[in-house]
Backbone as a chain_set.jsonl record, in Angstrom:
{"seq": "MTGTSTVTRLTAGQLLDCADDLAELLVETVRSGASLGFLADLEGPAAAAWWRGLAPVVAEGRLALWAARDAERVTGTVGVAFVDKPNGRHRAEITKLMVHPGARGQGLARALLSTVEETAAEAGVTLLVLDTETHSPAETLYEKAGWTRAGTIPDYATDPAGGLHATTLFYKRAGKGVGKEVDKKAPAEHAGGQ", "coords": {"N": [[-6.613, -22.21, -3.953], [-9.823, -20.739, -4.262], [-13.217, -21.121, -4.005], [-14.015, -21.125, -7.252], [-11.78, -19.916, -8.13], [-8.301, -19.443, -8.755], [-5.468, -18.387, -7.011], [-2.651, -16.482, -7.749], [0.683, -15.384, -7.367], [2.037, -12.597, -8.983], [4.649, -12.119, -11.323], [6.668, -9.424, -12.642], [6.586, -9.642, -15.427], [4.336, -11.319, -15.804], [2.41, -9.608, -14.798], [2.428, -7.595, -16.767], [1.503, -9.149, -18.888], [-1.126, -9.734, -18.113], [-2.334, -7.296, -17.805], [-4.491, -6.078, -19.201], [-6.639, -7.717, -18.45], [-6.626, -7.294, -15.676], [-7.211, -4.602, -15.774], [-9.85, -4.635, -16.679], [-11.05, -5.795, -14.43], [-10.515, -3.763, -12.525], [-11.93, -1.543, -13.634], [-14.6, -2.532, -13.571], [-14.907, -2.931, -10.81], [-14.609, -0.341, -9.782], [-16.782, 0.883, -11.062], [-18.8, -0.41, -9.726], [-18.871, 0.956, -7.418], [-16.743, 0.926, -5.609], [-14.209, 2.522, -3.751], [-11.261, 3.181, -4.94], [-9.331, 4.945, -5.63], [-9.869, 5.889, -8.113], [-12.066, 7.432, -10.547], [-15.514, 7.17, -11.65], [-15.542, 7.401, -14.426], [-13.44, 5.983, -15.406], [-11.669, 4.283, -17.895], [-10.907, 1.322, -19.827], [-8.302, 1.408, -21.311], [-6.837, 3.397, -19.848], [-6.863, 2.263, -17.308], [-5.446, -0.122, -17.794], [-2.962, 0.947, -18.482], [-2.264, 2.042, -16.037], [-1.92, -0.303, -14.484], [0.223, -1.482, -15.921], [2.185, 0.353, -15.385], [2.973, -0.35, -12.851], [4.706, -2.461, -13.065], [7.628, -2.068, -12.977], [8.0, -1.564, -10.227], [7.104, -3.921, -9.088], [9.017, -5.639, -10.187], [11.284, -4.717, -8.849], [10.762, -5.619, -6.333], [9.464, -4.14, -4.43], [6.764, -4.106, -4.403], [4.34, -6.559, -4.094], [2.134, -8.509, -5.955], [-0.987, -10.177, -6.389], [-3.148, -12.191, -8.361], [-6.407, -13.383, -8.734], [-8.021, -15.886, -10.517], [-10.623, -17.235, -12.483], [-12.093, -19.627, -14.751], [-12.944, -17.847, -16.681], [-12.171, -15.123, -16.254], [-10.161, -12.538, -14.581], [-10.733, -12.526, -11.231], [-10.153, -11.274, -8.872], [-7.827, -9.276, -6.94], [-4.907, -8.274, -5.1], [-2.463, -6.364, -3.32], [0.745, -5.941, -1.725], [2.658, -3.465, -0.397], [5.959, -2.939, 0.218], [7.991, -1.253, 2.592], [10.779, 0.744, 1.889], [12.418, 2.316, 3.383], [14.984, 2.573, 5.843], [14.092, 2.684, 8.543], [11.581, 1.595, 8.429], [11.255, -0.961, 7.532], [10.018, -3.018, 8.778], [7.345, -2.814, 8.389], [4.426, -2.875, 6.237], [2.15, -2.071, 3.552], [-1.151, -2.919, 2.758], [-2.611, -3.044, -0.396], [-5.038, -2.083, -2.828], [-7.079, -4.174, -2.661], [-9.391, -6.032, -4.291], [-12.418, -7.437, -5.546], [-14.102, -8.922, -8.203], [-17.393, -7.812, -9.022], [-19.127, -9.937, -9.766], [-18.03, -12.106, -8.488], [-18.214, -11.938, -5.808], [-18.915, -12.674, -2.318], [-18.01, -15.251, -1.974], [-15.878, -15.743, -0.385], [-13.483, -14.906, -1.421], [-12.213, -12.362, -1.084], [-11.384, -12.483, 1.585], [-9.632, -14.664, 1.401], [-7.657, -13.616, -0.318], [-6.722, -11.533, 1.301], [-5.69, -12.985, 3.484], [-3.627, -14.311, 2.169], [-1.798, -12.217, 1.507], [-1.191, -11.322, 4.06], [0.147, -13.564, 5.149], [2.338, -13.767, 3.375], [3.629, -11.326, 3.854], [4.335, -11.674, 6.541], [6.133, -13.824, 6.279], [8.138, -12.466, 5.001], [9.235, -11.054, 7.025], [7.819, -8.894, 7.968], [6.223, -7.132, 10.542], [4.188, -5.427, 11.067], [1.239, -4.444, 9.59], [-0.534, -2.167, 7.512], [-3.425, -0.383, 6.327], [-5.875, 1.43, 4.388], [-9.324, 2.306, 4.053], [-12.504, 3.148, 2.589], [-14.653, 4.695, 4.842], [-17.359, 3.079, 6.416], [-17.748, 1.306, 4.356], [-18.281, -1.887, 2.666], [-15.814, -3.18, 2.747], [-14.641, -2.29, 5.08], [-15.969, -3.734, 7.066], [-15.081, -6.31, 6.396], [-12.315, -6.134, 7.063], [-12.449, -5.694, 9.83], [-13.631, -8.116, 10.697], [-11.583, -9.814, 10.012], [-9.718, -9.422, 11.93], [-8.333, -7.011, 12.039], [-7.29, -3.862, 13.431], [-8.921, -0.873, 14.117], [-7.512, 2.238, 13.555], [-8.171, 4.887, 13.313], [-10.077, 7.63, 11.888], [-10.159, 9.651, 9.012], [-11.603, 12.584, 7.996], [-13.247, 13.452, 4.881], [-11.262, 12.414, 3.133], [-10.907, 11.143, 0.64], [-12.391, 10.918, -2.658], [-15.368, 9.228, -3.685], [-16.159, 6.98, -6.446], [-18.04, 8.549, -7.815], [-17.305, 11.103, -7.251], [-17.883, 12.277, -4.796], [-16.943, 13.433, -1.559], [-15.509, 11.406, 0.981], [-14.985, 9.926, 4.201], [-12.062, 8.223, 5.387], [-11.019, 5.197, 6.825], [-8.399, 4.126, 8.844], [-6.516, 1.19, 9.299], [-4.726, -1.294, 11.2], [-2.62, -4.186, 11.613], [-0.964, -6.504, 13.565], [1.589, -8.724, 12.678], [3.468, -11.659, 11.728], [6.774, -12.842, 12.756], [7.845, -12.415, 16.119], [5.782, -10.841, 16.987], [3.898, -9.484, 19.579], [5.905, -9.784, 21.414], [8.064, -8.222, 23.769], [9.298, -5.05, 22.942], [12.615, -3.992, 22.264], [13.741, -1.658, 24.413], [15.237, 1.361, 24.126], [17.214, 4.275, 24.894], [15.397, 7.333, 24.507], [16.679, 9.209, 22.792], [18.06, 7.656, 21.008], [16.119, 6.769, 19.349], [15.153, 8.874, 17.958], [13.868, 10.84, 15.262], [12.356, 11.081, 11.963], [9.562, 9.53, 10.267]], "CA": [[-7.817, -22.071, -4.757], [-10.977, -20.304, -3.504], [-14.368, -21.282, -4.882], [-13.515, -21.581, -8.548], [-10.663, -19.039, -8.496], [-6.95, -19.791, -8.352], [-4.714, -17.179, -6.672], [-1.258, -16.598, -8.176], [1.521, -14.194, -7.236], [2.462, -12.171, -10.314], [5.936, -11.502, -11.624], [6.478, -8.221, -13.461], [6.182, -10.084, -16.767], [2.947, -11.777, -15.745], [1.595, -8.404, -14.642], [2.293, -6.986, -18.097], [0.685, -10.042, -19.715], [-2.551, -9.726, -17.731], [-2.743, -5.92, -17.492], [-5.83, -5.805, -19.745], [-7.607, -8.417, -17.605], [-6.673, -6.556, -14.418], [-7.898, -3.346, -16.072], [-11.287, -4.923, -16.694], [-11.435, -5.951, -13.021], [-10.492, -2.448, -11.892], [-13.044, -0.743, -14.158], [-15.862, -3.078, -13.041], [-14.944, -2.711, -9.365], [-14.868, 1.088, -9.579], [-18.164, 1.145, -11.485], [-19.712, -0.943, -8.713], [-18.88, 1.884, -6.294], [-15.589, 0.806, -4.733], [-13.298, 3.664, -3.742], [-9.913, 2.647, -5.13], [-8.47, 6.0, -6.13], [-10.254, 6.221, -9.481], [-13.427, 7.924, -10.694], [-16.407, 6.296, -12.423], [-15.291, 7.498, -15.862], [-12.245, 5.213, -15.74], [-11.807, 3.42, -19.074], [-9.957, 0.221, -19.91], [-6.911, 1.743, -21.663], [-6.194, 4.11, -18.743], [-6.681, 1.294, -16.228], [-4.36, -1.026, -18.197], [-1.716, 1.707, -18.389], [-1.949, 2.142, -14.612], [-1.365, -1.596, -14.07], [1.539, -1.663, -16.542], [3.106, 1.245, -14.687], [3.427, -0.977, -11.607], [5.655, -3.541, -13.354], [8.973, -1.841, -12.439], [7.971, -1.66, -8.765], [7.025, -5.36, -8.831], [10.332, -6.201, -10.531], [12.228, -4.321, -7.793], [10.394, -6.278, -5.083], [8.827, -3.219, -3.487], [5.335, -4.39, -4.441], [3.962, -7.918, -4.471], [0.75, -8.521, -6.433], [-1.62, -11.459, -6.664], [-4.383, -12.168, -9.144], [-7.256, -14.568, -8.656], [-8.603, -16.09, -11.845], [-11.416, -18.44, -12.736], [-11.965, -20.038, -16.16], [-13.374, -16.78, -17.583], [-11.644, -13.771, -16.048], [-9.53, -12.213, -13.304], [-11.832, -12.319, -10.287], [-9.732, -10.466, -7.738], [-6.409, -8.934, -6.833], [-4.46, -7.566, -3.903], [-1.034, -6.098, -3.303], [1.391, -5.511, -0.483], [3.761, -2.553, -0.688], [6.974, -3.002, 1.257], [8.66, 0.02, 2.849], [12.209, 0.605, 1.646], [13.171, 3.171, 4.299], [15.61, 1.744, 6.868], [13.346, 2.613, 9.806], [10.228, 1.107, 8.208], [11.249, -2.258, 6.849], [9.187, -3.949, 9.551], [5.928, -2.594, 8.092], [4.02, -2.901, 4.828], [0.778, -1.599, 3.343], [-2.023, -3.687, 1.884], [-3.118, -2.129, -1.415], [-5.94, -2.449, -3.931], [-7.83, -5.422, -2.545], [-10.655, -5.912, -5.02], [-13.047, -8.655, -6.042], [-15.075, -8.63, -9.253], [-18.758, -7.876, -8.485], [-19.726, -11.235, -10.021], [-17.345, -13.152, -7.722], [-18.298, -11.61, -4.381], [-19.695, -13.548, -1.457], [-17.469, -16.611, -2.031], [-14.704, -15.815, 0.47], [-12.27, -14.563, -2.154], [-11.539, -11.213, -0.467], [-10.732, -12.975, 2.798], [-8.513, -15.503, 0.981], [-6.614, -12.718, -0.812], [-6.171, -10.834, 2.458], [-4.867, -13.955, 4.219], [-2.428, -14.567, 1.365], [-0.814, -11.135, 1.665], [-0.761, -11.313, 5.459], [1.128, -14.64, 5.299], [3.543, -13.419, 2.621], [4.296, -10.245, 4.569], [4.95, -12.264, 7.733], [7.286, -14.603, 5.822], [9.175, -11.504, 4.618], [9.718, -10.395, 8.228], [6.973, -7.757, 8.322], [5.509, -7.337, 11.804], [3.081, -4.48, 11.155], [0.564, -4.164, 8.324], [-1.466, -1.044, 7.558], [-4.243, -0.169, 5.142], [-6.972, 2.37, 4.565], [-10.501, 1.995, 3.25], [-13.598, 4.093, 2.757], [-15.437, 4.495, 6.058], [-18.706, 2.498, 6.243], [-17.813, 0.473, 3.148], [-18.242, -3.321, 2.986], [-14.433, -3.572, 3.039], [-14.382, -1.988, 6.488], [-16.472, -4.886, 7.812], [-14.16, -7.411, 6.111], [-11.091, -5.976, 7.843], [-12.767, -5.9, 11.239], [-13.835, -9.552, 10.905], [-10.294, -10.483, 9.809], [-8.846, -9.145, 13.059], [-7.621, -5.746, 11.921], [-7.647, -2.878, 14.453], [-9.197, 0.478, 13.612], [-6.6, 3.219, 14.134], [-8.794, 6.203, 13.291], [-10.782, 8.033, 10.681], [-9.807, 10.969, 8.481], [-12.755, 13.07, 7.22], [-13.044, 14.009, 3.534], [-9.93, 11.982, 2.689], [-10.89, 10.817, -0.789], [-13.709, 10.899, -3.277], [-15.848, 7.953, -4.206], [-16.113, 7.037, -7.914], [-18.906, 9.606, -8.331], [-16.697, 12.391, -6.944], [-18.27, 12.774, -3.473], [-15.935, 13.243, -0.52], [-15.815, 10.425, 2.028], [-13.964, 9.662, 5.212], [-11.282, 7.001, 5.248], [-10.637, 4.579, 8.083], [-7.084, 3.501, 8.838], [-6.452, -0.046, 10.068], [-3.428, -1.959, 11.309], [-2.634, -5.541, 12.151], [0.36, -7.041, 13.869], [1.754, -10.006, 11.992], [4.836, -12.124, 11.594], [7.575, -13.278, 13.889], [8.147, -11.394, 17.111], [4.599, -10.094, 17.372], [3.494, -9.732, 20.949], [7.07, -9.787, 22.283], [8.487, -6.905, 24.255], [10.22, -4.342, 22.064], [13.835, -3.549, 22.898], [13.569, -0.237, 24.753], [16.486, 2.092, 24.232], [17.035, 5.665, 25.269], [14.64, 8.063, 23.492], [17.533, 9.89, 21.82], [18.457, 6.687, 20.003], [14.975, 6.498, 18.486], [14.696, 10.13, 17.389], [13.87, 10.912, 13.791], [11.061, 11.015, 11.284], [9.109, 8.265, 9.733]], "C": [[-8.974, -21.686, -3.837], [-12.191, -20.368, -4.415], [-13.878, -21.876, -6.184], [-12.336, -20.737, -9.015], [-9.351, -19.58, -7.956], [-6.179, -18.492, -8.14], [-3.243, -17.414, -6.984], [-0.531, -15.286, -7.917], [2.099, -13.873, -8.61], [3.894, -11.677, -10.331], [5.643, -10.23, -12.424], [6.021, -8.6, -14.865], [4.742, -10.561, -16.811], [1.991, -10.605, -15.574], [1.379, -7.735, -15.991], [1.38, -7.825, -18.983], [-0.802, -9.966, -19.38], [-3.059, -8.335, -17.39], [-4.133, -5.599, -18.021], [-6.917, -6.494, -18.918], [-7.749, -7.729, -16.25], [-7.389, -5.224, -14.602], [-9.405, -3.546, -16.079], [-11.812, -5.093, -15.275], [-11.527, -4.592, -12.333], [-11.665, -1.594, -12.347], [-14.37, -1.227, -13.563], [-15.998, -2.826, -11.542], [-15.233, -1.25, -9.05], [-16.313, 1.417, -9.961], [-19.187, 0.602, -10.491], [-19.695, -0.109, -7.436], [-17.693, 1.812, -5.362], [-14.662, 2.01, -4.884], [-11.862, 3.144, -3.765], [-8.949, 3.685, -5.687], [-8.798, 6.444, -7.543], [-11.701, 6.692, -9.51], [-14.205, 7.037, -11.66], [-16.16, 6.347, -13.926], [-14.023, 6.767, -16.296], [-12.532, 4.27, -16.905], [-10.685, 2.388, -19.099], [-8.532, 0.599, -20.249], [-6.163, 2.471, -20.533], [-5.919, 3.167, -17.581], [-5.534, 0.343, -16.553], [-3.004, -0.328, -18.092], [-1.29, 1.846, -16.932], [-1.32, 0.834, -14.119], [0.037, -1.799, -14.646], [2.601, -0.795, -15.856], [3.632, 0.675, -13.378], [4.509, -2.037, -11.833], [7.064, -3.269, -12.824], [9.038, -1.989, -10.915], [7.871, -3.125, -8.329], [8.381, -6.004, -9.092], [11.378, -5.893, -9.46], [11.925, -4.995, -6.458], [9.762, -5.371, -4.052], [7.322, -3.402, -3.422], [5.157, -5.838, -4.858], [2.484, -7.887, -4.829], [0.285, -9.952, -6.66], [-2.843, -11.217, -7.531], [-5.1, -13.485, -8.911], [-7.964, -14.679, -9.995], [-9.463, -17.343, -11.828], [-11.269, -18.764, -14.222], [-12.241, -18.895, -17.124], [-12.613, -15.467, -17.46], [-10.807, -13.694, -14.767], [-10.662, -11.837, -12.357], [-11.447, -11.466, -9.1], [-8.239, -10.201, -7.775], [-6.156, -8.263, -5.494], [-2.958, -7.364, -4.015], [-0.545, -5.813, -1.9], [2.617, -4.703, -0.88], [4.718, -2.559, 0.498], [7.668, -1.649, 1.376], [10.151, -0.17, 2.642], [13.051, 1.531, 2.522], [13.751, 2.304, 5.422], [14.792, 1.624, 8.161], [11.935, 2.055, 9.639], [10.153, -0.257, 7.57], [10.434, -3.316, 7.579], [7.699, -3.809, 9.21], [5.681, -2.633, 6.581], [2.564, -2.463, 4.754], [0.042, -2.514, 2.371], [-2.651, -2.701, 0.905], [-4.079, -2.821, -2.373], [-6.529, -3.854, -3.83], [-9.155, -5.221, -3.265], [-11.109, -7.279, -5.518], [-14.096, -8.246, -7.062], [-16.487, -8.741, -8.672], [-19.43, -9.24, -8.676], [-19.11, -12.377, -9.227], [-17.417, -12.901, -6.212], [-19.149, -12.624, -3.627], [-19.206, -14.989, -1.439], [-16.216, -16.77, -1.171], [-13.406, -15.416, -0.205], [-11.516, -13.394, -1.521], [-10.775, -11.659, 0.776], [-9.514, -13.83, 2.441], [-7.353, -14.648, 0.47], [-5.929, -11.997, 0.349], [-5.266, -11.762, 3.262], [-3.557, -14.233, 3.486], [-1.391, -13.474, 1.569], [-0.325, -11.037, 3.101], [0.328, -12.358, 5.68], [2.432, -14.3, 4.586], [4.324, -12.327, 3.339], [5.004, -10.793, 5.81], [6.202, -13.058, 7.365], [8.447, -13.693, 5.427], [9.714, -10.728, 5.818], [8.922, -9.171, 8.64], [6.22, -8.079, 9.615], [4.334, -6.384, 11.984], [2.538, -4.213, 9.755], [-0.392, -3.01, 8.53], [-2.275, -1.022, 6.268], [-5.246, 0.929, 5.44], [-8.108, 1.964, 3.644], [-11.58, 3.024, 3.515], [-14.423, 3.717, 3.984], [-16.854, 4.058, 5.697], [-18.856, 1.698, 4.953], [-17.865, -0.997, 3.575], [-16.827, -3.796, 3.337], [-14.094, -3.334, 4.508], [-14.824, -3.159, 7.368], [-15.556, -6.094, 7.616], [-12.922, -7.315, 6.997], [-11.344, -6.192, 9.326], [-12.925, -7.387, 11.549], [-12.536, -10.34, 10.775], [-9.279, -10.134, 10.895], [-8.015, -7.889, 12.967], [-8.155, -4.773, 12.971], [-7.81, -1.51, 13.807], [-8.275, 1.459, 14.337], [-7.213, 4.608, 14.188], [-9.416, 6.493, 11.944], [-10.356, 9.439, 10.294], [-10.996, 11.447, 7.644], [-12.329, 13.581, 5.848], [-11.686, 13.632, 2.93], [-9.864, 11.75, 1.186], [-12.309, 10.887, -1.346], [-14.078, 9.472, -3.658], [-15.831, 8.054, -5.735], [-16.982, 8.14, -8.529], [-18.373, 11.002, -8.022], [-17.072, 12.973, -5.603], [-17.207, 12.467, -2.434], [-16.424, 12.26, 0.542], [-14.652, 10.325, 3.001], [-13.267, 8.345, 4.887], [-10.909, 6.5, 6.631], [-9.292, 3.885, 7.901], [-7.129, 2.28, 9.752], [-5.006, -0.51, 10.16], [-3.63, -3.356, 11.861], [-1.192, -5.968, 12.394], [0.451, -8.435, 13.267], [3.211, -10.428, 12.067], [5.501, -12.52, 12.887], [7.815, -12.117, 14.837], [6.945, -10.594, 17.552], [4.21, -10.487, 18.785], [4.665, -9.79, 21.91], [7.407, -8.359, 22.671], [9.503, -6.3, 23.291], [11.441, -3.912, 22.865], [13.731, -2.049, 23.139], [14.925, 0.398, 24.964], [16.18, 3.524, 24.626], [16.316, 6.41, 24.156], [15.511, 8.72, 22.442], [17.954, 8.944, 20.701], [17.331, 6.391, 19.003], [14.455, 7.768, 17.831], [14.727, 10.07, 15.869], [12.499, 10.731, 13.222], [10.761, 9.641, 10.764], [9.23, 8.318, 8.263]], "O": [[-9.101, -22.243, -2.747], [-12.205, -19.746, -5.477], [-13.382, -23.002, -6.214], [-11.932, -20.83, -10.174], [-9.292, -20.108, -6.846], [-6.225, -17.596, -8.983], [-2.654, -18.403, -6.549], [-1.053, -14.21, -8.207], [2.588, -14.758, -9.312], [4.307, -10.91, -9.461], [4.506, -9.992, -12.831], [5.152, -7.935, -15.431], [4.008, -10.245, -17.747], [0.895, -10.602, -16.135], [0.257, -7.348, -16.318], [0.576, -7.283, -19.741], [-1.646, -10.118, -20.263], [-4.103, -8.2, -16.752], [-4.892, -4.905, -17.345], [-7.989, -5.928, -18.706], [-8.857, -7.595, -15.733], [-8.091, -4.763, -13.703], [-10.149, -2.722, -15.548], [-12.89, -4.597, -14.946], [-12.503, -4.306, -11.639], [-12.332, -0.978, -11.515], [-15.174, -0.416, -13.103], [-17.093, -2.536, -11.06], [-16.018, -0.953, -8.149], [-16.987, 2.158, -9.245], [-20.312, 1.097, -10.423], [-20.41, -0.415, -6.481], [-17.635, 2.576, -4.398], [-14.372, 2.455, -5.995], [-11.323, 2.723, -2.742], [-7.868, 3.338, -6.163], [-8.094, 7.277, -8.114], [-12.475, 6.387, -8.603], [-13.617, 6.246, -12.398], [-16.538, 5.415, -14.636], [-13.581, 6.919, -17.435], [-13.527, 3.545, -16.894], [-9.644, 2.569, -18.466], [-7.613, 0.166, -19.554], [-4.989, 2.192, -20.289], [-4.871, 3.252, -16.94], [-4.728, 0.033, -15.676], [-2.018, -0.931, -17.668], [-0.101, 1.777, -16.62], [-0.307, 0.856, -13.42], [0.941, -2.239, -13.935], [3.768, -1.178, -15.767], [4.63, 1.164, -12.848], [5.159, -2.463, -10.879], [7.663, -4.182, -12.254], [10.03, -2.485, -10.382], [8.471, -3.525, -7.331], [8.84, -6.827, -8.3], [12.257, -6.712, -9.195], [12.749, -4.948, -5.545], [9.543, -5.786, -2.914], [6.673, -2.913, -2.498], [5.741, -6.292, -5.841], [1.675, -7.311, -4.102], [1.059, -10.818, -7.068], [-3.488, -10.172, -7.444], [-4.49, -14.555, -8.893], [-8.447, -13.685, -10.539], [-9.097, -18.366, -11.249], [-10.388, -18.211, -14.882], [-11.818, -18.956, -18.278], [-12.425, -14.768, -18.456], [-10.75, -14.641, -13.983], [-11.453, -10.939, -12.646], [-12.321, -10.977, -8.384], [-7.494, -10.818, -8.537], [-7.072, -7.756, -4.846], [-2.271, -8.103, -4.719], [-1.324, -5.485, -1.005], [3.495, -5.184, -1.598], [4.344, -2.23, 1.624], [7.905, -0.979, 0.371], [10.734, -1.127, 3.152], [14.277, 1.53, 2.413], [13.077, 1.393, 5.903], [14.803, 0.573, 8.802], [11.165, 2.038, 10.599], [9.087, -0.669, 7.111], [10.191, -4.396, 7.041], [6.88, -4.595, 9.688], [6.591, -2.452, 5.772], [1.842, -2.48, 5.75], [0.552, -2.839, 1.299], [-3.162, -1.656, 1.308], [-3.93, -4.004, -2.678], [-6.485, -4.626, -4.788], [-9.945, -4.352, -2.899], [-10.303, -8.145, -5.859], [-14.886, -7.334, -6.819], [-16.76, -9.665, -7.906], [-20.222, -9.655, -7.83], [-19.607, -13.502, -9.281], [-16.749, -13.583, -5.435], [-19.979, -13.327, -4.204], [-19.908, -15.869, -0.94], [-15.561, -17.811, -1.218], [-12.333, -15.572, 0.38], [-10.289, -13.438, -1.433], [-9.635, -11.246, 0.985], [-8.478, -13.736, 3.099], [-6.195, -14.921, 0.788], [-4.705, -11.868, 0.373], [-4.18, -11.355, 3.676], [-2.506, -14.372, 4.11], [-0.216, -13.775, 1.782], [0.836, -10.704, 3.336], [1.332, -12.071, 6.332], [3.513, -14.52, 5.132], [5.55, -12.396, 3.424], [6.142, -10.418, 6.094], [7.216, -12.976, 8.058], [9.607, -14.096, 5.506], [10.555, -9.844, 5.655], [9.312, -8.472, 9.576], [5.652, -9.162, 9.761], [3.57, -6.511, 12.94], [3.274, -3.811, 8.854], [-0.996, -2.88, 9.595], [-1.859, -1.573, 5.249], [-5.445, 1.313, 6.592], [-7.891, 1.358, 2.594], [-11.57, 3.693, 4.548], [-14.836, 2.568, 4.141], [-17.468, 4.607, 4.782], [-19.975, 1.441, 4.51], [-17.533, -1.322, 4.715], [-16.666, -4.716, 4.138], [-13.339, -4.101, 5.105], [-14.123, -3.528, 8.31], [-15.284, -6.823, 8.569], [-12.521, -8.303, 7.613], [-10.529, -6.813, 10.008], [-12.406, -7.865, 12.557], [-12.401, -11.414, 11.361], [-8.11, -10.508, 10.794], [-7.076, -7.715, 13.744], [-9.322, -4.845, 13.356], [-6.951, -1.053, 13.053], [-8.252, 1.511, 15.567], [-6.819, 5.425, 15.021], [-9.3, 5.717, 10.995], [-10.211, 10.311, 11.151], [-11.363, 10.782, 6.675], [-11.216, 14.073, 5.667], [-11.042, 14.46, 2.286], [-8.884, 12.116, 0.537], [-13.288, 10.911, -0.601], [-13.217, 8.631, -3.915], [-15.516, 9.118, -6.269], [-16.699, 8.613, -9.63], [-18.941, 11.989, -8.489], [-16.626, 14.074, -5.279], [-16.636, 11.376, -2.423], [-17.587, 12.28, 0.944], [-13.501, 10.601, 2.664], [-13.816, 7.479, 4.206], [-10.528, 7.281, 7.503], [-9.078, 3.154, 6.934], [-7.703, 2.327, 10.84], [-4.173, -0.172, 9.319], [-4.647, -3.67, 12.48], [-0.323, -5.81, 11.535], [-0.492, -9.222, 13.341], [4.079, -9.635, 12.43], [4.89, -12.535, 13.956], [7.969, -10.974, 14.407], [7.076, -9.734, 18.423], [4.195, -11.666, 19.139], [4.45, -9.841, 23.121], [7.063, -7.41, 21.965], [10.453, -6.965, 22.878], [11.314, -3.51, 24.022], [13.643, -1.264, 22.195], [15.67, 0.02, 25.868], [15.019, 3.93, 24.684], [16.581, 6.162, 22.98], [15.107, 8.783, 21.281], [18.181, 9.379, 19.572], [17.576, 5.827, 17.937], [13.399, 7.735, 17.199], [15.519, 9.337, 15.276], [11.581, 10.281, 13.907], [11.582, 8.725, 10.815], [8.901, 7.347, 7.581]]}, "num_chains": 1, "name": "protein.A"}
């Protein structure tokens, strides 16, 4: 529990049940200026359909989602997308961390981020990645939470108003085996794409 919000990991069924509440969170977060892949004209039905479309991926275990809720509404959410490629099962991507504008400043974003970091580590993930709009408040959150800036890509995505913005990539080592020497084999044994 954070402030007055309780954080719960969602099953696919729970995701379907609260898709309208998550849609309201997404619409409000985008309207407040957060760059989450949607434009300012996003409406509730389209947002709810987007959330419902994630249910099969949650059911398959490739995406884990959490929702934070207080007595009135969904106050935040975050996801972790697990890589299903054989050479990438050690890494995962943090996705769609958002906090309702009315619930900000209470430590909820940090609590959600810690939750996914711990879950990923428990699943054997040793490397987490994410991206966020450069110079956004989220960028400061990740830096304070110990994430390392990997670089910036100019004109990567548009903000909700449609203006192009740079995106900053971050990574964080997590889980068991972090900081230990990697088994070094001949380069030919490690050849191949990502």
